[in-house]
Amino acid sequence: MDTIFFDLDGTLTDPKPGITRSIQYALQRLDHPVIPGEDELTWCIGPPLRASLVKILGGERDADRAVSLYRERFSDVGLYENARYDGIVEVLTALGNSGHRLFVATSKALVYADRIIDHFGLRPHFERVFGAELDGTRADKGDLLAYALKETGVDPSKTLMIGDRSHDMVGAGKNGMKGIGVLYGYGTRDELIAAGAQHVCATPGEIPCCIS
């Protein structure tokens, strides 16, 4: 494979505290029952944020307000409650040295994705970061990858999407790309295989073996 797109949350970095605490903050501000445990909110890591909040709130009412409140905390605090996965930098370095073109493709708003990539020193490994707009445009991974493929001009049949959730695999399949799932994030083996993953990797160190 010549070109590789990496998901951000659950693939390059572990965003659990920042995302879950920002959701709790939004619910509290809305006087909605707060889900107290961070582990009970990990299913929200990966899918588009607004869709997850609609599910939590039980409908569209207050969903846009919840997104705004989430961002109120996330933009200054939550995006830094995050950590690079051990070994991921070494993997990116090895892939770059072997001639692969590397990009980021995340459903997270681009303005936040850019700040996270820079904060954790990952920018030198990637040609470009692709993310959603704040209004939700390209939050769907299929739409995002279609846009990224058009922008980069790469051949989908020679391109991989690496991510930890079903949305990554489904988005890849819609665009004629192959997908590799990672198990150290927030998806399960069954979820990833059912969504079309050709391989699954238990650790970052296994990624190059799955590509070759």
PDB file of N, CA and C in Angstrom, residues 60-112:
ATOM      1  N   GLU A  60     -33.264  14.883  19.258  1.00  0.00           N
ATOM      2  CA  GLU A  60     -32.587  16.055  18.703  1.00  0.00           C
ATOM      3  C   GLU A  60     -32.635  17.271  19.619  1.00  0.00           C
ATOM      4  N   ARG A  61     -33.626  17.316  20.480  1.00  0.00           N
ATOM      5  CA  ARG A  61     -33.768  18.482  21.347  1.00  0.00           C
ATOM      6  C   ARG A  61     -32.510  18.664  22.200  1.00  0.00           C
ATOM      7  N   ASP A  62     -31.979  19.842  22.202  1.00  0.00           N
ATOM      8  CA  ASP A  62     -30.789  20.221  22.980  1.00  0.00           C
ATOM      9  C   ASP A  62     -29.489  19.653  22.417  1.00  0.00           C
ATOM     10  N   ALA A  63     -29.540  18.939  21.305  1.00  0.00           N
ATOM     11  CA  ALA A  63     -28.316  18.331  20.775  1.00  0.00           C
ATOM     12  C   ALA A  63     -27.301  19.392  20.349  1.00  0.00           C
ATOM     13  N   ASP A  64     -27.762  20.421  19.640  1.00  0.00           N
ATOM     14  CA  ASP A  64     -26.833  21.461  19.204  1.00  0.00           C
ATOM     15  C   ASP A  64     -26.260  22.224  20.392  1.00  0.00           C
ATOM     16  N   ARG A  65     -27.095  22.480  21.379  1.00  0.00           N
ATOM     17  CA  ARG A  65     -26.620  23.147  22.597  1.00  0.00           C
ATOM     18  C   ARG A  65     -25.602  22.271  23.324  1.00  0.00           C
ATOM     19  N   ALA A  66     -25.854  20.963  23.334  1.00  0.00           N
ATOM     20  CA  ALA A  66     -24.921  20.040  23.981  1.00  0.00           C
ATOM     21  C   ALA A  66     -23.569  20.054  23.281  1.00  0.00           C
ATOM     22  N   VAL A  67     -23.572  20.108  21.957  1.00  0.00           N
ATOM     23  CA  VAL A  67     -22.311  20.176  21.207  1.00  0.00           C
ATOM     24  C   VAL A  67     -21.545  21.445  21.579  1.00  0.00           C
ATOM     25  N   SER A  68     -22.255  22.563  21.662  1.00  0.00           N
ATOM     26  CA  SER A  68     -21.606  23.830  22.018  1.00  0.00           C
ATOM     27  C   SER A  68     -21.013  23.782  23.413  1.00  0.00           C
ATOM     28  N   LEU A  69     -21.749  23.198  24.350  1.00  0.00           N
ATOM     29  CA  LEU A  69     -21.256  23.095  25.725  1.00  0.00           C
ATOM     30  C   LEU A  69     -20.065  22.142  25.814  1.00  0.00           C
ATOM     31  N   TYR A  70     -20.136  21.053  25.081  1.00  0.00           N
ATOM     32  CA  TYR A  70     -19.011  20.126  25.019  1.00  0.00           C
ATOM     33  C   TYR A  70     -17.755  20.865  24.557  1.00  0.00           C
ATOM     34  N   ARG A  71     -17.879  21.618  23.488  1.00  0.00           N
ATOM     35  CA  ARG A  71     -16.735  22.331  22.929  1.00  0.00           C
ATOM     36  C   ARG A  71     -16.237  23.423  23.871  1.00  0.00           C
ATOM     37  N   GLU A  72     -17.139  23.968  24.682  1.00  0.00           N
ATOM     38  CA  GLU A  72     -16.765  24.993  25.647  1.00  0.00           C
ATOM     39  C   GLU A  72     -15.656  24.482  26.581  1.00  0.00           C
ATOM     40  N   ARG A  73     -15.775  23.232  26.994  1.00  0.00           N
ATOM     41  CA  ARG A  73     -14.751  22.644  27.856  1.00  0.00           C
ATOM     42  C   ARG A  73     -13.637  22.006  27.047  1.00  0.00           C
ATOM     43  N   PHE A  74     -13.998  21.301  25.975  1.00  0.00           N
ATOM     44  CA  PHE A  74     -13.018  20.530  25.223  1.00  0.00           C
ATOM     45  C   PHE A  74     -11.951  21.420  24.587  1.00  0.00           C
ATOM     46  N   SER A  75     -12.347  22.583  24.084  1.00  0.00           N
ATOM     47  CA  SER A  75     -11.416  23.423  23.325  1.00  0.00           C
ATOM     48  C   SER A  75     -10.275  23.952  24.180  1.00  0.00           C
ATOM     49  N   ASP A  76     -10.499  24.126  25.486  1.00  0.00           N
ATOM     50  CA  ASP A  76      -9.459  24.675  26.355  1.00  0.00           C
ATOM     51  C   ASP A  76      -8.838  23.641  27.289  1.00  0.00           C
ATOM     52  N   VAL A  77      -9.602  22.609  27.631  1.00  0.00           N
ATOM     53  CA  VAL A  77      -9.153  21.636  28.631  1.00  0.00           C
ATOM     54  C   VAL A  77      -9.111  20.218  28.072  1.00  0.00           C
ATOM     55  N   GLY A  78     -10.226  19.787  27.523  1.00  0.00           N
ATOM     56  CA  GLY A  78     -10.387  18.387  27.154  1.00  0.00           C
ATOM     57  C   GLY A  78      -9.429  17.869  26.099  1.00  0.00           C
ATOM     58  N   LEU A  79      -9.083  18.716  25.133  1.00  0.00           N
ATOM     59  CA  LEU A  79      -8.231  18.197  24.057  1.00  0.00           C
ATOM     60  C   LEU A  79      -6.823  17.880  24.550  1.00  0.00           C
ATOM     61  N   TYR A  80      -6.443  18.422  25.711  1.00  0.00           N
ATOM     62  CA  TYR A  80      -5.129  18.124  26.278  1.00  0.00           C
ATOM     63  C   TYR A  80      -5.176  16.974  27.290  1.00  0.00           C
ATOM     64  N   GLU A  81      -6.381  16.530  27.634  1.00  0.00           N
ATOM     65  CA  GLU A  81      -6.530  15.357  28.506  1.00  0.00           C
ATOM     66  C   GLU A  81      -6.456  14.121  27.607  1.00  0.00           C
ATOM     67  N   ASN A  82      -5.287  13.829  27.166  1.00  0.00           N
ATOM     68  CA  ASN A  82      -5.070  12.955  26.030  1.00  0.00           C
ATOM     69  C   ASN A  82      -3.634  12.451  26.127  1.00  0.00           C
ATOM     70  N   ALA A  83      -3.303  11.390  25.425  1.00  0.00           N
ATOM     71  CA  ALA A  83      -1.932  10.871  25.455  1.00  0.00           C
ATOM     72  C   ALA A  83      -1.657  10.065  24.200  1.00  0.00           C
ATOM     73  N   ARG A  84      -0.430  10.156  23.686  1.00  0.00           N
ATOM     74  CA  ARG A  84      -0.032   9.308  22.568  1.00  0.00           C
ATOM     75  C   ARG A  84       0.047   7.870  23.039  1.00  0.00           C
ATOM     76  N   TYR A  85      -0.329   6.949  22.157  1.00  0.00           N
ATOM     77  CA  TYR A  85      -0.167   5.532  22.472  1.00  0.00           C
ATOM     78  C   TYR A  85       1.314   5.160  22.407  1.00  0.00           C
ATOM     79  N   ASP A  86       1.745   4.367  23.358  1.00  0.00           N
ATOM     80  CA  ASP A  86       3.127   3.908  23.369  1.00  0.00           C
ATOM     81  C   ASP A  86       3.450   3.162  22.074  1.00  0.00           C
ATOM     82  N   GLY A  87       4.537   3.538  21.450  1.00  0.00           N
ATOM     83  CA  GLY A  87       4.991   2.852  20.249  1.00  0.00           C
ATOM     84  C   GLY A  87       4.485   3.439  18.954  1.00  0.00           C
ATOM     85  N   ILE A  88       3.516   4.358  18.999  1.00  0.00           N
ATOM     86  CA  ILE A  88       2.925   4.850  17.754  1.00  0.00           C
ATOM     87  C   ILE A  88       3.913   5.725  16.977  1.00  0.00           C
ATOM     88  N   VAL A  89       4.737   6.488  17.669  1.00  0.00           N
ATOM     89  CA  VAL A  89       5.716   7.339  16.981  1.00  0.00           C
ATOM     90  C   VAL A  89       6.718   6.479  16.218  1.00  0.00           C
ATOM     91  N   GLU A  90       7.164   5.405  16.833  1.00  0.00           N
ATOM     92  CA  GLU A  90       8.100   4.506  16.178  1.00  0.00           C
ATOM     93  C   GLU A  90       7.481   3.878  14.930  1.00  0.00           C
ATOM     94  N   VAL A  91       6.206   3.543  14.993  1.00  0.00           N
ATOM     95  CA  VAL A  91       5.506   2.976  13.838  1.00  0.00           C
ATOM     96  C   VAL A  91       5.425   3.998  12.705  1.00  0.00           C
ATOM     97  N   LEU A  92       5.055   5.223  13.042  1.00  0.00           N
ATOM     98  CA  LEU A  92       4.945   6.268  12.026  1.00  0.00           C
ATOM     99  C   LEU A  92       6.292   6.551  11.379  1.00  0.00           C
ATOM    100  N   THR A  93       7.335   6.558  12.195  1.00  0.00           N
ATOM    101  CA  THR A  93       8.678   6.788  11.670  1.00  0.00           C
ATOM    102  C   THR A  93       9.079   5.684  10.697  1.00  0.00           C
ATOM    103  N   ALA A  94       8.828   4.439  11.081  1.00  0.00           N
ATOM    104  CA  ALA A  94       9.187   3.302  10.230  1.00  0.00           C
ATOM    105  C   ALA A  94       8.412   3.321   8.919  1.00  0.00           C
ATOM    106  N   LEU A  95       7.129   3.631   8.984  1.00  0.00           N
ATOM    107  CA  LEU A  95       6.320   3.668   7.769  1.00  0.00           C
ATOM    108  C   LEU A  95       6.761   4.797   6.845  1.00  0.00           C
ATOM    109  N   GLY A  96       7.072   5.948   7.422  1.00  0.00           N
ATOM    110  CA  GLY A  96       7.547   7.059   6.612  1.00  0.00           C
ATOM    111  C   GLY A  96       8.884   6.747   5.960  1.00  0.00           C
ATOM    112  N   ASN A  97       9.765   6.116   6.722  1.00  0.00           N
ATOM    113  CA  ASN A  97      11.085   5.774   6.189  1.00  0.00           C
ATOM    114  C   ASN A  97      11.013   4.735   5.074  1.00  0.00           C
ATOM    115  N   SER A  98       9.946   3.931   5.082  1.00  0.00           N
ATOM    116  CA  SER A  98       9.799   2.904   4.043  1.00  0.00           C
ATOM    117  C   SER A  98       9.058   3.424   2.814  1.00  0.00           C
ATOM    118  N   GLY A  99       8.756   4.717   2.809  1.00  0.00           N
ATOM    119  CA  GLY A  99       8.210   5.334   1.605  1.00  0.00           C
ATOM    120  C   GLY A  99       6.704   5.512   1.558  1.00  0.00           C
ATOM    121  N   HIS A 100       5.997   5.185   2.619  1.00  0.00           N
ATOM    122  CA  HIS A 100       4.551   5.375   2.629  1.00  0.00           C
ATOM    123  C   HIS A 100       4.196   6.855   2.815  1.00  0.00           C
ATOM    124  N   ARG A 101       3.139   7.276   2.139  1.00  0.00           N
ATOM    125  CA  ARG A 101       2.574   8.601   2.371  1.00  0.00           C
ATOM    126  C   ARG A 101       1.552   8.478   3.491  1.00  0.00           C
ATOM    127  N   LEU A 102       1.664   9.341   4.492  1.00  0.00           N
ATOM    128  CA  LEU A 102       0.816   9.231   5.677  1.00  0.00           C
ATOM    129  C   LEU A 102      -0.058  10.471   5.835  1.00  0.00           C
ATOM    130  N   PHE A 103      -1.340  10.222   6.150  1.00  0.00           N
ATOM    131  CA  PHE A 103      -2.306  11.283   6.396  1.00  0.00           C
ATOM    132  C   PHE A 103      -3.138  10.934   7.627  1.00  0.00           C
ATOM    133  N   VAL A 104      -3.763  11.940   8.208  1.00  0.00           N
ATOM    134  CA  VAL A 104      -4.736  11.730   9.277  1.00  0.00           C
ATOM    135  C   VAL A 104      -6.126  11.967   8.712  1.00  0.00           C
ATOM    136  N   ALA A 105      -7.080  11.099   9.069  1.00  0.00           N
ATOM    137  CA  ALA A 105      -8.485  11.277   8.687  1.00  0.00           C
ATOM    138  C   ALA A 105      -9.337  11.030   9.916  1.00  0.00           C
ATOM    139  N   THR A 106      -9.906  12.086  10.491  1.00  0.00           N
ATOM    140  CA  THR A 106     -10.648  11.988  11.739  1.00  0.00           C
ATOM    141  C   THR A 106     -11.993  12.683  11.636  1.00  0.00           C
ATOM    142  N   SER A 107     -12.989  12.127  12.310  1.00  0.00           N
ATOM    143  CA  SER A 107     -14.307  12.760  12.369  1.00  0.00           C
ATOM    144  C   SER A 107     -14.321  13.946  13.327  1.00  0.00           C
ATOM    145  N   LYS A 108     -13.255  14.108  14.097  1.00  0.00           N
ATOM    146  CA  LYS A 108     -13.130  15.257  14.985  1.00  0.00           C
ATOM    147  C   LYS A 108     -13.007  16.523  14.150  1.00  0.00           C
ATOM    148  N   ALA A 109     -13.497  17.624  14.675  1.00  0.00           N
ATOM    149  CA  ALA A 109     -13.365  18.899  13.970  1.00  0.00           C
ATOM    150  C   ALA A 109     -11.894  19.189  13.692  1.00  0.00           C
ATOM    151  N   LEU A 110     -11.605  19.630  12.476  1.00  0.00           N
ATOM    152  CA  LEU A 110     -10.233  19.848  12.051  1.00  0.00           C
ATOM    153  C   LEU A 110      -9.496  20.827  12.949  1.00  0.00           C
ATOM    154  N   VAL A 111     -10.189  21.855  13.417  1.00  0.00           N
ATOM    155  CA  VAL A 111      -9.537  22.855  14.261  1.00  0.00           C
ATOM    156  C   VAL A 111      -8.972  22.223  15.527  1.00  0.00           C
ATOM    157  N   TYR A 112      -9.651  21.200  16.051  1.00  0.00           N
ATOM    158  CA  TYR A 112      -9.149  20.507  17.240  1.00  0.00           C
ATOM    159  C   TYR A 112      -8.110  19.458  16.867  1.00  0.00           C
TER     160      TYR A 112
END
